[in-house]
Amino acid sequence: MSQFDSIRPFYDAEANAAIRKIVDDPMLEAMMSFTFPTDTKEHWKDLMVHTHSLRDFQINFIYPGVQMVLKKSSDGLSTGGFEHLESNTAYLFISNHRDIILDTSLLNACLYENGLVLTTSAIGDNLIQKPFLHTLSRLNRNFAIKRGLQGRALLESSQSASAYIRKSLLSENRSVWTAQREGRTKDGNDATQRGVLKMLTLAEEGKNPFDFFEKIKLVPVSISYEYDPTDVLKMPELLAKSKDEKYIKSENEDFLNLLRGIIGTKKRIHLQVNGVLDEEVKMINASEQNTGDKLEQLASIIDRKIWQGYRLWPSNYIAHDQLSQSSTYAEHYTGAEKDAFLQRMHQKIETHNEFLTKSFLAMYANPVNNYEKSKQ
């Protein structure tokens, strides 16, 4: 067993056997009937069993699926910044995180359309416990981040993930996607965890761990959904945290989030690539700070870039005005947009519950606060 076998995607040589293992799975059949509604089962299965690489699987099956998701459950995807990236170049994309599947799938669709290197993407192993999802994730070039570990086991897992990321970027010229924090942002307040950045440096072989960031091309990414399709599903965890209670997920909660993210209403989506942090990294590394302070400063720069690149929608401004009981941002939305947002909120949550109402609004309002902070 090689070093990364427990976390890595499939190799191309393993792809066909993995496909044949799931080709008759009812979940795959449901996915493909959604992706290719006019195609016969026999036809797409024949194409699939003759697929022998991860790239072909992603381009011929995952990419059309993403296009269908956009067509069926959104008002379209806009993008910015991809023109500043170079072909045949590996980037470490560090992104805010809203949706389990779509955040990375939309990025890879855009990379493909722009002729850029696709990513291997981090995913929590708690999300791929079902054998079908585990196989599908490995075909989609995901690598697993082990959750729920402590002490020595956590350190070893972090070192393994760090080494895999380093190998992908520097030895295989493969781009990598990781979220700026562990798990999705539940309250709309996007903030980079220093622990994520520290994990990335663990495989650095020199005396200065921060040197790792000078060897790679670090790119902050902002993704924003006008409506978060999983907003109401995030409420129970926020409620538990407000009471200082340990939140315990229900058995199929992750799968429901995954499904709702795909089929739920999103309206408009924007994906912004916020440039390579070359000069910023050099400036931080040249300072006399210790590694912890360097990571803190880098986290702050990533946050600022993500906040500035985040496309603010009418839903964000409406929520902010509702929360502050003002009309500060009224010029950014119409009466009809306000009515539609509030109607949706009333349908989703018990609005007589003050905490739920404030939490729902804050989820949409916080990106406005962060954008204002980024200008200071």
CSV table of C-alpha atoms in Angstrom, one decimal:
chain,number,residue,atom,x,y,z
A,1,MET,CA,0.0,0.0,0.0
A,2,SER,CA,1.5,3.4,-1.0
A,3,GLN,CA,1.5,6.5,1.1
A,4,PHE,CA,-1.6,8.1,-0.2
A,5,ASP,CA,-3.8,5.1,-1.0
A,6,SER,CA,-6.3,5.8,1.8
A,7,ILE,CA,-7.0,9.4,0.6
A,8,ARG,CA,-6.1,9.7,-3.1
A,9,PRO,CA,-8.4,9.7,-6.2
A,10,PHE,CA,-8.2,6.8,-8.6
A,11,TYR,CA,-5.3,6.5,-11.0
A,12,ASP,CA,-6.4,6.5,-14.7
A,13,ALA,CA,-5.5,2.8,-14.9
A,14,GLU,CA,-8.1,2.1,-12.1
A,15,ALA,CA,-10.8,4.3,-13.6
A,16,ASN,CA,-12.6,1.8,-15.9
A,17,ALA,CA,-12.8,-0.9,-13.2
A,18,ALA,CA,-14.3,1.6,-10.8
A,19,ILE,CA,-16.8,2.8,-13.4
A,20,ARG,CA,-17.9,-0.8,-14.0
A,21,LYS,CA,-18.4,-1.3,-10.3
A,22,ILE,CA,-21.0,1.5,-10.1
A,23,VAL,CA,-22.5,1.6,-13.6
A,24,ASP,CA,-25.7,-0.2,-12.5
A,25,ASP,CA,-26.1,1.6,-9.2
A,26,PRO,CA,-29.5,3.3,-9.0
A,27,MET,CA,-28.0,6.5,-7.8
A,28,LEU,CA,-25.8,6.7,-10.9
A,29,GLU,CA,-28.8,5.9,-13.0
A,30,ALA,CA,-30.7,8.8,-11.4
A,31,MET,CA,-27.8,11.2,-11.9
A,32,MET,CA,-27.5,10.3,-15.6
A,33,SER,CA,-31.2,10.4,-16.3
A,34,PHE,CA,-31.1,14.0,-14.9
A,35,THR,CA,-27.9,14.8,-16.9
A,36,PHE,CA,-29.0,13.2,-20.2
A,37,PRO,CA,-32.8,13.3,-20.1
A,38,THR,CA,-33.2,12.4,-23.8
A,39,ASP,CA,-30.6,9.7,-23.9
A,40,THR,CA,-31.2,6.0,-23.4
A,41,LYS,CA,-29.7,4.2,-20.4
A,42,GLU,CA,-28.0,1.7,-22.8
A,43,HIS,CA,-26.2,4.5,-24.7
A,44,TRP,CA,-24.7,6.4,-21.7
A,45,LYS,CA,-23.8,3.1,-20.0
A,46,ASP,CA,-22.0,2.0,-23.2
A,47,LEU,CA,-20.1,5.3,-23.3
A,48,MET,CA,-19.2,5.0,-19.6
A,49,VAL,CA,-17.8,1.5,-19.7
A,50,HIS,CA,-15.5,2.6,-22.5
A,51,THR,CA,-14.1,5.5,-20.4
A,52,HIS,CA,-10.5,4.9,-19.2
A,53,SER,CA,-9.4,8.2,-17.6
A,54,LEU,CA,-10.6,10.5,-14.9
A,55,ARG,CA,-10.5,13.5,-17.3
A,56,ASP,CA,-12.8,11.7,-19.8
A,57,PHE,CA,-15.1,10.8,-16.9
A,58,GLN,CA,-15.2,14.4,-15.7
A,59,ILE,CA,-15.6,16.0,-19.1
A,60,ASN,CA,-18.1,13.5,-20.6
A,61,PHE,CA,-20.3,12.9,-17.5
A,62,ILE,CA,-19.7,15.4,-14.6
A,63,TYR,CA,-19.4,18.5,-16.8
A,64,PRO,CA,-22.7,18.0,-18.6
A,65,GLY,CA,-24.3,17.3,-15.2
A,66,VAL,CA,-23.0,20.6,-13.9
A,67,GLN,CA,-24.4,22.4,-17.0
A,68,MET,CA,-27.8,20.7,-16.4
A,69,VAL,CA,-27.8,21.8,-12.7
A,70,LEU,CA,-27.2,25.4,-13.9
A,71,LYS,CA,-30.0,25.1,-16.4
A,72,LYS,CA,-32.5,23.5,-14.1
A,73,SER,CA,-31.9,25.3,-10.8
A,74,SER,CA,-30.2,28.6,-11.4
A,75,ASP,CA,-30.4,31.8,-13.4
A,76,GLY,CA,-26.9,31.3,-14.7
A,77,LEU,CA,-23.3,31.5,-13.8
A,78,SER,CA,-21.1,34.6,-14.2
A,79,THR,CA,-17.3,34.5,-13.8
A,80,GLY,CA,-14.3,36.8,-13.5
A,81,GLY,CA,-10.5,36.6,-13.3
A,82,PHE,CA,-9.9,33.4,-15.3
A,83,GLU,CA,-8.2,35.4,-18.0
A,84,HIS,CA,-5.3,36.1,-15.6
A,85,LEU,CA,-4.5,32.4,-15.1
A,86,GLU,CA,-2.1,30.5,-17.4
A,87,SER,CA,-2.5,27.2,-19.1
A,88,ASN,CA,-0.4,24.2,-18.1
A,89,THR,CA,0.1,25.8,-14.7
A,90,ALA,CA,-0.9,24.3,-11.3
A,91,TYR,CA,-2.6,26.6,-8.8
A,92,LEU,CA,-3.7,26.1,-5.2
A,93,PHE,CA,-7.2,27.5,-5.1
A,94,ILE,CA,-8.4,28.4,-1.6
A,95,SER,CA,-12.0,29.3,-1.6
A,96,ASN,CA,-14.9,30.3,0.6
A,97,HIS,CA,-17.2,27.2,0.9
A,98,ARG,CA,-21.0,27.2,0.5
A,99,ASP,CA,-22.0,24.0,-1.2
A,100,ILE,CA,-20.5,20.5,-0.8
A,101,ILE,CA,-20.5,19.5,-4.5
A,102,LEU,CA,-21.1,22.6,-6.6
A,103,ASP,CA,-18.3,24.9,-5.3
A,104,THR,CA,-15.6,22.6,-6.8
A,105,SER,CA,-17.7,21.4,-9.7
A,106,LEU,CA,-18.4,24.9,-10.9
A,107,LEU,CA,-14.7,25.9,-10.6
A,108,ASN,CA,-13.6,22.8,-12.6
A,109,ALA,CA,-16.2,23.5,-15.3
A,110,CYS,CA,-14.8,27.1,-15.6
A,111,LEU,CA,-11.2,25.8,-15.7
A,112,TYR,CA,-12.1,23.3,-18.4
A,113,GLU,CA,-13.9,26.0,-20.5
A,114,ASN,CA,-10.8,28.2,-20.2
A,115,GLY,CA,-8.3,25.5,-21.1
A,116,LEU,CA,-6.7,25.4,-17.6
A,117,VAL,CA,-5.5,22.5,-15.4
A,118,LEU,CA,-8.4,20.9,-13.5
A,119,THR,CA,-8.1,20.4,-9.8
A,120,THR,CA,-7.8,17.5,-7.3
A,121,SER,CA,-10.2,18.7,-4.6
A,122,ALA,CA,-10.4,18.2,-0.9
A,123,ILE,CA,-13.5,16.5,0.5
A,124,GLY,CA,-14.3,15.5,4.1
A,125,ASP,CA,-14.4,11.7,4.4
A,126,ASN,CA,-17.7,12.1,6.4
A,127,LEU,CA,-19.4,13.1,3.2
A,128,ILE,CA,-18.4,9.9,1.3
A,129,GLN,CA,-19.2,7.1,3.7
A,130,LYS,CA,-21.6,5.5,1.3
A,131,PRO,CA,-19.7,3.2,-1.1
A,132,PHE,CA,-21.2,4.7,-4.2
A,133,LEU,CA,-20.3,8.3,-3.2
A,134,HIS,CA,-16.8,7.2,-2.2
A,135,THR,CA,-16.2,5.7,-5.7
A,136,LEU,CA,-17.8,8.6,-7.4
A,137,SER,CA,-15.7,11.1,-5.5
A,138,ARG,CA,-12.5,9.3,-6.4
A,139,LEU,CA,-13.5,9.3,-10.1
A,140,ASN,CA,-14.1,13.0,-9.8
A,141,ARG,CA,-10.6,13.5,-8.6
A,142,ASN,CA,-11.4,14.2,-4.9
A,143,PHE,CA,-9.0,13.4,-2.2
A,144,ALA,CA,-10.3,12.7,1.3
A,145,ILE,CA,-9.6,14.7,4.4
A,146,LYS,CA,-10.2,12.6,7.5
A,147,ARG,CA,-12.6,14.1,10.0
A,148,GLY,CA,-13.1,13.5,13.7
A,149,LEU,CA,-9.5,12.7,14.6
A,150,GLN,CA,-7.5,13.9,17.6
A,151,GLY,CA,-3.9,14.0,18.8
A,152,ARG,CA,-1.4,11.9,17.0
A,153,ALA,CA,-3.9,10.6,14.5
A,154,LEU,CA,-4.9,14.1,13.5
A,155,LEU,CA,-1.3,15.2,13.0
A,156,GLU,CA,-0.5,12.2,10.9
A,157,SER,CA,-3.6,12.7,8.8
A,158,SER,CA,-2.7,16.4,8.3
A,159,GLN,CA,0.8,15.5,7.3
A,160,SER,CA,-0.5,13.0,4.7
A,161,ALA,CA,-2.9,15.6,3.2
A,162,SER,CA,-0.2,18.2,3.1
A,163,ALA,CA,2.3,15.8,1.4
A,164,TYR,CA,-0.4,14.8,-1.2
A,165,ILE,CA,-1.2,18.5,-1.9
A,166,ARG,CA,2.5,19.3,-2.3
A,167,LYS,CA,3.1,16.3,-4.6
A,168,SER,CA,0.1,17.3,-6.7
A,169,LEU,CA,1.2,20.9,-7.2
A,170,LEU,CA,5.0,20.5,-7.5
A,171,SER,CA,5.5,17.1,-8.9
A,172,GLU,CA,2.4,16.4,-11.0
A,173,ASN,CA,1.5,20.0,-12.1
A,174,ARG,CA,-2.0,19.3,-10.8
A,175,SER,CA,-4.1,22.2,-9.4
A,176,VAL,CA,-5.6,21.7,-6.0
A,177,TRP,CA,-8.8,23.1,-4.4
A,178,THR,CA,-9.3,23.4,-0.7
A,179,ALA,CA,-11.8,25.4,1.4
A,180,GLN,CA,-10.5,28.2,3.5
A,181,ARG,CA,-11.9,26.5,6.6
A,182,GLU,CA,-13.0,23.0,7.7
A,183,GLY,CA,-16.5,22.5,6.4
A,184,ARG,CA,-18.9,24.9,4.9
A,185,THR,CA,-19.5,28.4,6.2
A,186,LYS,CA,-22.9,28.2,8.0
A,187,ASP,CA,-23.4,31.8,9.0
A,188,GLY,CA,-22.2,33.6,5.8
A,189,ASN,CA,-19.1,34.9,7.6
A,190,ASP,CA,-16.2,33.7,5.4
A,191,ALA,CA,-13.0,33.5,7.4
A,192,THR,CA,-9.7,31.6,6.7
A,193,GLN,CA,-8.7,29.3,9.5
A,194,ARG,CA,-5.0,29.5,10.3
A,195,GLY,CA,-5.1,25.7,10.9
A,196,VAL,CA,-5.8,25.1,7.3
A,197,LEU,CA,-2.8,27.2,6.2
A,198,LYS,CA,-0.6,25.5,8.8
A,199,MET,CA,-1.7,22.1,7.5
A,200,LEU,CA,-0.5,23.1,4.0
A,201,THR,CA,3.0,23.9,5.3
A,202,LEU,CA,3.5,20.6,7.1
A,203,ALA,CA,5.2,18.9,4.2
A,204,GLU,CA,7.7,21.7,3.6
A,205,GLU,CA,11.1,20.2,4.0
A,206,GLY,CA,13.1,23.3,4.7
A,207,LYS,CA,13.7,25.2,8.0
A,208,ASN,CA,11.0,27.8,7.2
A,209,PRO,CA,7.6,26.2,6.8
A,210,PHE,CA,6.2,29.4,5.1
A,211,ASP,CA,8.6,28.8,2.2
A,212,PHE,CA,6.0,26.4,0.8
A,213,PHE,CA,3.8,29.4,-0.2
A,214,GLU,CA,6.7,30.9,-2.3
A,215,LYS,CA,7.0,27.6,-4.3
A,216,ILE,CA,3.4,27.5,-5.3
A,217,LYS,CA,0.8,29.8,-6.9
A,218,LEU,CA,-1.9,30.6,-4.3
A,219,VAL,CA,-5.2,31.9,-5.7
A,220,PRO,CA,-8.1,33.0,-3.4
A,221,VAL,CA,-11.6,32.2,-4.9
A,222,SER,CA,-15.0,33.7,-4.1
A,223,ILE,CA,-18.2,32.0,-4.9
A,224,SER,CA,-21.6,33.5,-4.2
A,225,TYR,CA,-25.1,32.2,-4.7
A,226,GLU,CA,-28.0,34.7,-4.8
A,227,TYR,CA,-30.0,32.1,-2.9
A,228,ASP,CA,-28.1,29.5,-0.9
A,229,PRO,CA,-30.0,26.2,-1.7
A,230,THR,CA,-29.0,24.8,1.7
A,231,ASP,CA,-29.7,27.8,3.9
A,232,VAL,CA,-32.5,26.4,5.9
A,233,LEU,CA,-30.6,23.1,6.5
A,234,LYS,CA,-27.9,25.1,8.2
A,235,MET,CA,-30.3,26.5,10.9
A,236,PRO,CA,-30.2,23.5,13.4
A,237,GLU,CA,-26.4,23.7,13.8
A,238,LEU,CA,-26.5,27.5,14.3
A,239,LEU,CA,-29.3,27.0,16.9
A,240,ALA,CA,-27.3,24.4,18.8
A,241,LYS,CA,-24.2,26.6,18.8
A,242,SER,CA,-26.2,29.5,20.2
A,243,LYS,CA,-27.1,27.3,23.2
A,244,ASP,CA,-23.5,26.0,23.6
A,245,GLU,CA,-24.8,22.5,22.7
A,246,LYS,CA,-22.8,19.9,20.8
A,247,TYR,CA,-24.4,19.6,17.4
A,248,ILE,CA,-24.9,16.0,16.3
A,249,LYS,CA,-25.8,15.4,12.6
A,250,SER,CA,-28.7,13.2,11.7
A,251,GLU,CA,-27.8,10.0,9.8
A,252,ASN,CA,-28.5,11.2,6.3
A,253,GLU,CA,-27.9,14.9,6.9
A,254,ASP,CA,-24.8,15.3,4.7
A,255,PHE,CA,-26.5,13.5,1.8
A,256,LEU,CA,-29.6,15.7,2.1
A,257,ASN,CA,-27.3,18.8,2.0
A,258,LEU,CA,-25.5,17.4,-1.0
A,259,LEU,CA,-28.8,16.7,-2.8
A,260,ARG,CA,-30.4,20.0,-1.9
A,261,GLY,CA,-27.3,21.8,-3.1
A,262,ILE,CA,-27.7,20.2,-6.5
A,263,ILE,CA,-31.5,20.6,-7.0
A,264,GLY,CA,-32.4,23.6,-4.8
A,265,THR,CA,-33.0,27.1,-6.1
A,266,LYS,CA,-29.9,29.2,-6.5
A,267,LYS,CA,-30.9,32.1,-8.8
A,268,ARG,CA,-27.7,33.8,-10.0
A,269,ILE,CA,-24.2,32.4,-9.1
A,270,HIS,CA,-20.8,34.2,-9.5
A,271,LEU,CA,-17.4,32.7,-9.3
A,272,GLN,CA,-14.5,35.1,-9.0
A,273,VAL,CA,-10.8,34.2,-9.2
A,274,ASN,CA,-8.9,36.8,-7.2
A,275,GLY,CA,-5.4,36.7,-8.7
A,276,VAL,CA,-2.2,35.0,-7.6
A,277,LEU,CA,-0.8,36.1,-4.2
A,278,ASP,CA,2.9,36.1,-5.4
A,279,GLU,CA,4.0,39.5,-4.1
A,280,GLU,CA,1.9,39.3,-0.9
A,281,VAL,CA,3.5,36.0,0.0
A,282,LYS,CA,7.0,37.3,-0.7
A,283,MET,CA,6.4,40.3,1.4
A,284,ILE,CA,5.1,38.3,4.4
A,285,ASN,CA,7.9,35.7,4.1
A,286,ALA,CA,10.6,38.5,4.1
A,287,SER,CA,9.3,39.9,7.4
A,288,GLU,CA,10.9,39.0,10.7
A,289,GLN,CA,7.6,37.5,12.1
A,290,ASN,CA,7.4,34.0,13.4
A,291,THR,CA,5.5,31.4,11.3
A,292,GLY,CA,2.3,31.7,13.3
A,293,ASP,CA,2.2,35.5,12.7
A,294,LYS,CA,3.0,35.0,9.0
A,295,LEU,CA,0.1,32.5,8.7
A,296,GLU,CA,-2.2,35.0,10.5
A,297,GLN,CA,-1.2,37.8,8.1
A,298,LEU,CA,-1.7,35.5,5.0
A,299,ALA,CA,-5.1,34.4,6.3
A,300,SER,CA,-6.1,38.1,6.6
A,301,ILE,CA,-5.0,38.8,3.0
A,302,ILE,CA,-6.9,35.8,1.7
A,303,ASP,CA,-10.0,36.9,3.6
A,304,ARG,CA,-9.8,40.4,2.1
A,305,LYS,CA,-9.4,39.1,-1.4
A,306,ILE,CA,-12.4,36.7,-1.0
A,307,TRP,CA,-14.6,39.4,0.6
A,308,GLN,CA,-13.7,41.9,-2.2
A,309,GLY,CA,-14.3,39.3,-4.9
A,310,TYR,CA,-17.7,38.1,-3.5
A,311,ARG,CA,-20.5,39.2,-5.8
A,312,LEU,CA,-23.2,40.8,-3.6
A,313,TRP,CA,-26.7,40.1,-4.7
A,314,PRO,CA,-30.0,41.8,-3.9
A,315,SER,CA,-30.6,39.0,-1.3
A,316,ASN,CA,-27.5,40.2,0.6
A,317,TYR,CA,-28.5,43.8,0.7
A,318,ILE,CA,-32.1,43.1,1.6
A,319,ALA,CA,-31.0,40.9,4.5
A,320,HIS,CA,-28.6,43.5,5.7
A,321,ASP,CA,-31.3,46.2,5.7
A,322,GLN,CA,-33.8,43.9,7.4
A,323,LEU,CA,-31.3,43.1,10.1
A,324,SER,CA,-30.4,46.7,10.7
A,325,GLN,CA,-34.0,47.9,10.2
A,326,SER,CA,-32.7,50.5,7.8
A,327,SER,CA,-32.8,51.3,4.0
A,328,THR,CA,-29.1,51.8,3.7
A,329,TYR,CA,-28.7,49.6,0.6
A,330,ALA,CA,-32.2,50.1,-0.9
A,331,GLU,CA,-30.7,51.3,-4.2
A,332,HIS,CA,-29.4,47.8,-4.7
A,333,TYR,CA,-32.7,46.0,-4.9
A,334,THR,CA,-36.3,46.4,-6.1
A,335,GLY,CA,-39.5,46.1,-4.1
A,336,ALA,CA,-40.3,42.9,-6.0
A,337,GLU,CA,-36.9,41.4,-5.1
A,338,LYS,CA,-37.5,42.3,-1.5
A,339,ASP,CA,-40.9,40.8,-1.4
A,340,ALA,CA,-39.7,37.6,-3.1
A,341,PHE,CA,-36.8,37.2,-0.6
A,342,LEU,CA,-39.0,37.8,2.5
A,343,GLN,CA,-41.7,35.4,1.1
A,344,ARG,CA,-39.0,32.7,0.7
A,345,MET,CA,-37.8,33.3,4.3
A,346,HIS,CA,-41.3,33.0,5.6
A,347,GLN,CA,-41.7,29.7,3.7
A,348,LYS,CA,-38.4,28.3,5.0
A,349,ILE,CA,-38.3,29.2,8.7
A,350,GLU,CA,-40.6,29.9,11.6
A,351,THR,CA,-40.2,33.7,11.5
A,352,HIS,CA,-41.9,34.2,14.9
A,353,ASN,CA,-38.6,32.6,16.3
A,354,GLU,CA,-36.4,35.7,16.6
A,355,PHE,CA,-33.1,33.7,16.7
A,356,LEU,CA,-33.9,31.8,13.5
A,357,THR,CA,-35.0,34.9,11.7
A,358,LYS,CA,-31.8,36.8,12.7
A,359,SER,CA,-29.6,33.8,11.8
A,360,PHE,CA,-31.2,33.4,8.4
A,361,LEU,CA,-30.8,37.1,7.7
A,362,ALA,CA,-27.2,37.2,9.0
A,363,MET,CA,-26.3,34.4,6.7
A,364,TYR,CA,-27.0,36.7,3.8
A,365,ALA,CA,-26.0,40.0,5.4
A,366,ASN,CA,-22.5,39.0,6.6
A,367,PRO,CA,-20.9,39.2,3.2
A,368,VAL,CA,-22.0,42.8,3.0
A,369,ASN,CA,-20.3,43.5,6.4
A,370,ASN,CA,-17.2,41.7,5.2
A,371,TYR,CA,-17.1,43.7,1.9
A,372,GLU,CA,-17.3,46.9,3.9
A,373,LYS,CA,-14.5,45.7,6.2
A,374,SER,CA,-12.3,44.9,3.2
A,375,LYS,CA,-12.4,48.5,2.1
A,376,GLN,CA,-11.1,49.8,5.4
